[in-house]
PDB file of C-alpha atoms in Angstrom:
ATOM      1  CA  MET A   1      25.496   1.370  27.332  1.00  0.00           C
ATOM      2  CA  THR A   2      23.913   3.312  29.115  1.00  0.00           C
ATOM      3  CA  ASP A   3      20.434   3.307  31.528  1.00  0.00           C
ATOM      4  CA  ALA A   4      19.089   5.841  28.766  1.00  0.00           C
ATOM      5  CA  THR A   5      19.716   3.490  25.929  1.00  0.00           C
ATOM      6  CA  HIS A   6      18.181   0.062  27.444  1.00  0.00           C
ATOM      7  CA  ARG A   7      15.108   2.166  27.441  1.00  0.00           C
ATOM      8  CA  ALA A   8      15.328   3.770  24.343  1.00  0.00           C
ATOM      9  CA  ALA A   9      15.378   0.150  21.871  1.00  0.00           C
ATOM     10  CA  PRO A  10      12.304  -1.258  23.434  1.00  0.00           C
ATOM     11  CA  ALA A  11      10.540   1.918  21.989  1.00  0.00           C
ATOM     12  CA  LYS A  12      11.946   1.544  18.585  1.00  0.00           C
ATOM     13  CA  ALA A  13      11.041  -2.021  18.165  1.00  0.00           C
ATOM     14  CA  VAL A  14       7.219  -0.971  19.184  1.00  0.00           C
ATOM     15  CA  VAL A  15       7.128   1.441  16.409  1.00  0.00           C
ATOM     16  CA  ALA A  16       8.806  -1.333  13.885  1.00  0.00           C
ATOM     17  CA  GLU A  17       5.526  -3.815  15.168  1.00  0.00           C
ATOM     18  CA  ALA A  18       3.161  -0.910  15.151  1.00  0.00           C
ATOM     19  CA  ALA A  19       4.186  -0.102  11.080  1.00  0.00           C
ATOM     20  CA  ALA A  20       4.049  -4.012  10.484  1.00  0.00           C
ATOM     21  CA  PRO A  21       0.524  -4.871   8.950  1.00  0.00           C
ATOM     22  CA  VAL A  22      -0.719  -7.323  11.698  1.00  0.00           C
ATOM     23  CA  SER A  23      -1.683 -10.490   9.721  1.00  0.00           C
ATOM     24  CA  ALA A  24      -5.385 -11.257   8.988  1.00  0.00           C
ATOM     25  CA  LEU A  25      -5.691 -14.843  10.578  1.00  0.00           C
ATOM     26  CA  ALA A  26      -3.992 -12.942  13.831  1.00  0.00           C
ATOM     27  CA  ARG A  27      -6.925 -10.723  13.961  1.00  0.00           C
ATOM     28  CA  LEU A  28      -9.354 -13.317  13.139  1.00  0.00           C
ATOM     29  CA  ARG A  29      -8.164 -14.951  16.118  1.00  0.00           C
ATOM     30  CA  GLN A  30      -8.697 -12.576  18.546  1.00  0.00           C
ATOM     31  CA  SER A  31     -12.330 -11.374  16.495  1.00  0.00           C
ATOM     32  CA  PRO A  32     -15.493 -12.357  18.536  1.00  0.00           C
ATOM     33  CA  GLN A  33     -16.423 -14.577  15.626  1.00  0.00           C
ATOM     34  CA  TRP A  34     -13.618 -17.096  16.402  1.00  0.00           C
ATOM     35  CA  ARG A  35     -14.342 -17.969  19.603  1.00  0.00           C
ATOM     36  CA  TRP A  36     -18.405 -18.046  18.551  1.00  0.00           C
ATOM     37  CA  ALA A  37     -17.702 -20.384  15.643  1.00  0.00           C
ATOM     38  CA  THR A  38     -18.292 -24.046  14.729  1.00  0.00           C
ATOM     39  CA  PRO A  39     -14.901 -25.920  13.394  1.00  0.00           C
ATOM     40  CA  GLU A  40     -16.035 -26.142   9.964  1.00  0.00           C
ATOM     41  CA  GLN A  41     -16.575 -22.218  10.006  1.00  0.00           C
ATOM     42  CA  ARG A  42     -13.294 -21.704  11.853  1.00  0.00           C
ATOM     43  CA  VAL A  43     -11.674 -24.005   8.671  1.00  0.00           C
ATOM     44  CA  VAL A  44     -13.635 -21.417   5.590  1.00  0.00           C
ATOM     45  CA  LEU A  45     -12.807 -18.008   8.174  1.00  0.00           C
ATOM     46  CA  GLN A  46      -9.013 -19.736   8.189  1.00  0.00           C
ATOM     47  CA  ARG A  47      -9.176 -20.255   4.375  1.00  0.00           C
ATOM     48  CA  ILE A  48     -10.079 -16.453   3.391  1.00  0.00           C
ATOM     49  CA  ALA A  49      -7.519 -15.144   6.297  1.00  0.00           C
ATOM     50  CA  ALA A  50      -4.752 -17.203   4.399  1.00  0.00           C
ATOM     51  CA  GLN A  51      -6.103 -15.766   1.078  1.00  0.00           C
ATOM     52  CA  ARG A  52      -6.514 -12.203   2.490  1.00  0.00           C
ATOM     53  CA  ASP A  53      -2.598 -12.650   4.149  1.00  0.00           C
ATOM     54  CA  GLN A  54      -1.646 -13.247   0.251  1.00  0.00           C
ATOM     55  CA  TRP A  55      -3.260 -10.584  -1.606  1.00  0.00           C
ATOM     56  CA  LEU A  56      -1.855  -8.059   1.157  1.00  0.00           C
ATOM     57  CA  LEU A  57       1.623  -9.944   0.165  1.00  0.00           C
ATOM     58  CA  ASN A  58       1.194  -9.608  -3.447  1.00  0.00           C
ATOM     59  CA  ARG A  59       0.055  -6.041  -3.111  1.00  0.00           C
ATOM     60  CA  LEU A  60       2.968  -4.871  -0.783  1.00  0.00           C
ATOM     61  CA  THR A  61       5.235  -6.920  -3.536  1.00  0.00           C
ATOM     62  CA  ARG A  62       4.172  -4.714  -6.277  1.00  0.00           C
ATOM     63  CA  GLU A  63       4.609  -1.849  -4.291  1.00  0.00           C
ATOM     64  CA  ARG A  64       8.013  -2.200  -3.561  1.00  0.00           C
ATOM     65  CA  GLU A  65       9.035  -3.645  -7.213  1.00  0.00           C
ATOM     66  CA  ALA A  66       7.112  -0.544  -8.305  1.00  0.00           C
ATOM     67  CA  ALA A  67       8.919   1.819  -6.193  1.00  0.00           C
ATOM     68  CA  LEU A  68      12.005   0.241  -6.985  1.00  0.00           C
ATOM     69  CA  LEU A  69      11.672   0.624 -10.966  1.00  0.00           C
ATOM     70  CA  ALA A  70      10.786   4.237 -10.259  1.00  0.00           C
ATOM     71  CA  SER A  71      13.752   4.965  -8.354  1.00  0.00           C
ATOM     72  CA  ALA A  72      15.904   3.338 -10.832  1.00  0.00           C
ATOM     73  CA  GLN A  73      18.826   5.423 -11.848  1.00  0.00           C
ATOM     74  CA  GLU A  74      20.100   3.754 -14.052  1.00  0.00           C
ATOM     75  CA  VAL A  75      19.197   0.290 -16.329  1.00  0.00           C
ATOM     76  CA  ASP A  76      19.947  -3.209 -14.556  1.00  0.00           C
ATOM     77  CA  ALA A  77      21.937  -5.359 -17.206  1.00  0.00           C
ATOM     78  CA  ASN A  78      20.465  -8.208 -15.531  1.00  0.00           C
ATOM     79  CA  ALA A  79      16.594  -7.662 -15.674  1.00  0.00           C
ATOM     80  CA  PRO A  80      14.415  -8.913 -18.797  1.00  0.00           C
ATOM     81  CA  LEU A  81      14.381  -6.955 -22.156  1.00  0.00           C
ATOM     82  CA  PRO A  82      10.504  -5.434 -21.542  1.00  0.00           C
ATOM     83  CA  GLN A  83      12.135  -4.509 -17.854  1.00  0.00           C
ATOM     84  CA  ARG A  84      15.066  -3.062 -19.034  1.00  0.00           C
ATOM     85  CA  LEU A  85      13.476  -0.827 -22.092  1.00  0.00           C
ATOM     86  CA  ALA A  86      10.786   0.660 -19.692  1.00  0.00           C
ATOM     87  CA  ALA A  87      13.974   1.570 -17.310  1.00  0.00           C
ATOM     88  CA  PHE A  88      15.607   3.392 -20.767  1.00  0.00           C
ATOM     89  CA  ALA A  89      12.329   4.876 -21.819  1.00  0.00           C
ATOM     90  CA  ARG A  90      11.657   6.145 -18.171  1.00  0.00           C
ATOM     91  CA  LEU A  91      15.655   7.546 -17.709  1.00  0.00           C
ATOM     92  CA  HIS A  92      15.580   8.765 -21.394  1.00  0.00           C
ATOM     93  CA  PRO A  93      11.857  10.493 -22.625  1.00  0.00           C
ATOM     94  CA  THR A  94      13.581  12.447 -25.713  1.00  0.00           C
ATOM     95  CA  THR A  95      15.509   9.656 -27.613  1.00  0.00           C
ATOM     96  CA  MET A  96      12.557   7.181 -26.861  1.00  0.00           C
ATOM     97  CA  ALA A  97      10.723   9.593 -28.482  1.00  0.00           C
ATOM     98  CA  ALA A  98      12.526  10.622 -31.009  1.00  0.00           C
ATOM     99  CA  ALA A  99      13.406   6.817 -32.143  1.00  0.00           C
ATOM    100  CA  VAL A 100       9.635   6.323 -32.296  1.00  0.00           C
ATOM    101  CA  ALA A 101       8.876   9.290 -34.770  1.00  0.00           C
ATOM    102  CA  GLY A 102      12.092   7.839 -36.253  1.00  0.00           C
ATOM    103  CA  VAL A 103       9.922   4.915 -36.953  1.00  0.00           C
ATOM    104  CA  ALA A 104       6.624   6.194 -37.361  1.00  0.00           C
ATOM    105  CA  LEU A 105       8.370   8.202 -40.631  1.00  0.00           C
ATOM    106  CA  ALA A 106      10.294   5.328 -41.674  1.00  0.00           C
ATOM    107  CA  PHE A 107       6.482   3.424 -42.375  1.00  0.00           C
ATOM    108  CA  GLY A 108       4.033   5.211 -43.430  1.00  0.00           C
ATOM    109  CA  PRO A 109       0.585   5.880 -41.818  1.00  0.00           C
ATOM    110  CA  LYS A 110      -1.008   3.192 -43.698  1.00  0.00           C
ATOM    111  CA  ARG A 111       1.114   0.789 -42.455  1.00  0.00           C
ATOM    112  CA  LEU A 112       1.995   2.533 -38.851  1.00  0.00           C
ATOM    113  CA  LEU A 113      -1.667   1.926 -38.321  1.00  0.00           C
ATOM    114  CA  ARG A 114      -1.780  -1.791 -39.936  1.00  0.00           C
ATOM    115  CA  VAL A 115       1.438  -2.864 -37.084  1.00  0.00           C
ATOM    116  CA  LEU A 116      -0.227  -0.640 -34.627  1.00  0.00           C
ATOM    117  CA  ARG A 117      -3.473  -2.606 -34.969  1.00  0.00           C
ATOM    118  CA  SER A 118      -1.943  -5.886 -34.852  1.00  0.00           C
ATOM    119  CA  SER A 119      -0.018  -5.486 -31.765  1.00  0.00           C
ATOM    120  CA  LEU A 120      -2.391  -3.511 -29.823  1.00  0.00           C
ATOM    121  CA  PRO A 121      -3.369  -6.478 -27.833  1.00  0.00           C
ATOM    122  CA  THR A 122       0.066  -7.138 -27.018  1.00  0.00           C
ATOM    123  CA  LEU A 123       0.910  -3.054 -26.160  1.00  0.00           C
ATOM    124  CA  LEU A 124      -1.667  -2.777 -23.650  1.00  0.00           C
ATOM    125  CA  PRO A 125      -0.762  -5.150 -20.691  1.00  0.00           C
ATOM    126  CA  LEU A 126       2.433  -3.580 -21.312  1.00  0.00           C
ATOM    127  CA  LEU A 127       1.439  -0.134 -20.890  1.00  0.00           C
ATOM    128  CA  ALA A 128      -0.644  -0.650 -17.591  1.00  0.00           C
ATOM    129  CA  LYS A 129       2.313  -2.272 -16.430  1.00  0.00           C
ATOM    130  CA  LEU A 130       4.051   1.143 -16.884  1.00  0.00           C
ATOM    131  CA  LYS A 131       1.749   3.403 -15.147  1.00  0.00           C
ATOM    132  CA  ARG A 132       1.771   1.546 -12.326  1.00  0.00           C
TER     133      ARG A 132
END
C-alpha cells in the first residue's frame, strides 16, 4: 500500500461515521443540561434518551424493511403469507385486479357488500401496512 491509500482510508471512516445517527444518550451527555442536572433528573433524562434511541431504531428498521419489500423482484417462498400476497400483488397488479373482479362477479353486489363490511376492520391495518 502506498502512503496515499493510508491517508484515504481514515477519510472514508469519517464519512461513514458522519452518516450514522448519533445516539440520543451521547447527545444528552454533551449537552449543558447534563452537567447541571441532579442525579434524579439524570435518571429521567437517561430514560427519555433511551426511549428516543428505541424509537429511532424502530423507525430505521421499518424503513429498511419497507425499502427491501419495495425493491423485491420476486416473491420470497419463506415469507409469511400476507407478505407473500403483498409482494405478489405489487409484482402482478393486473393479475390481482382480474382476480378481484372475478371474485366480485362471482359473489354478486349484495353479498360482496356484506363480506366487505364484515372484513373491513381486518383489511384496514393490512392496507395501511402496504402504503408504508
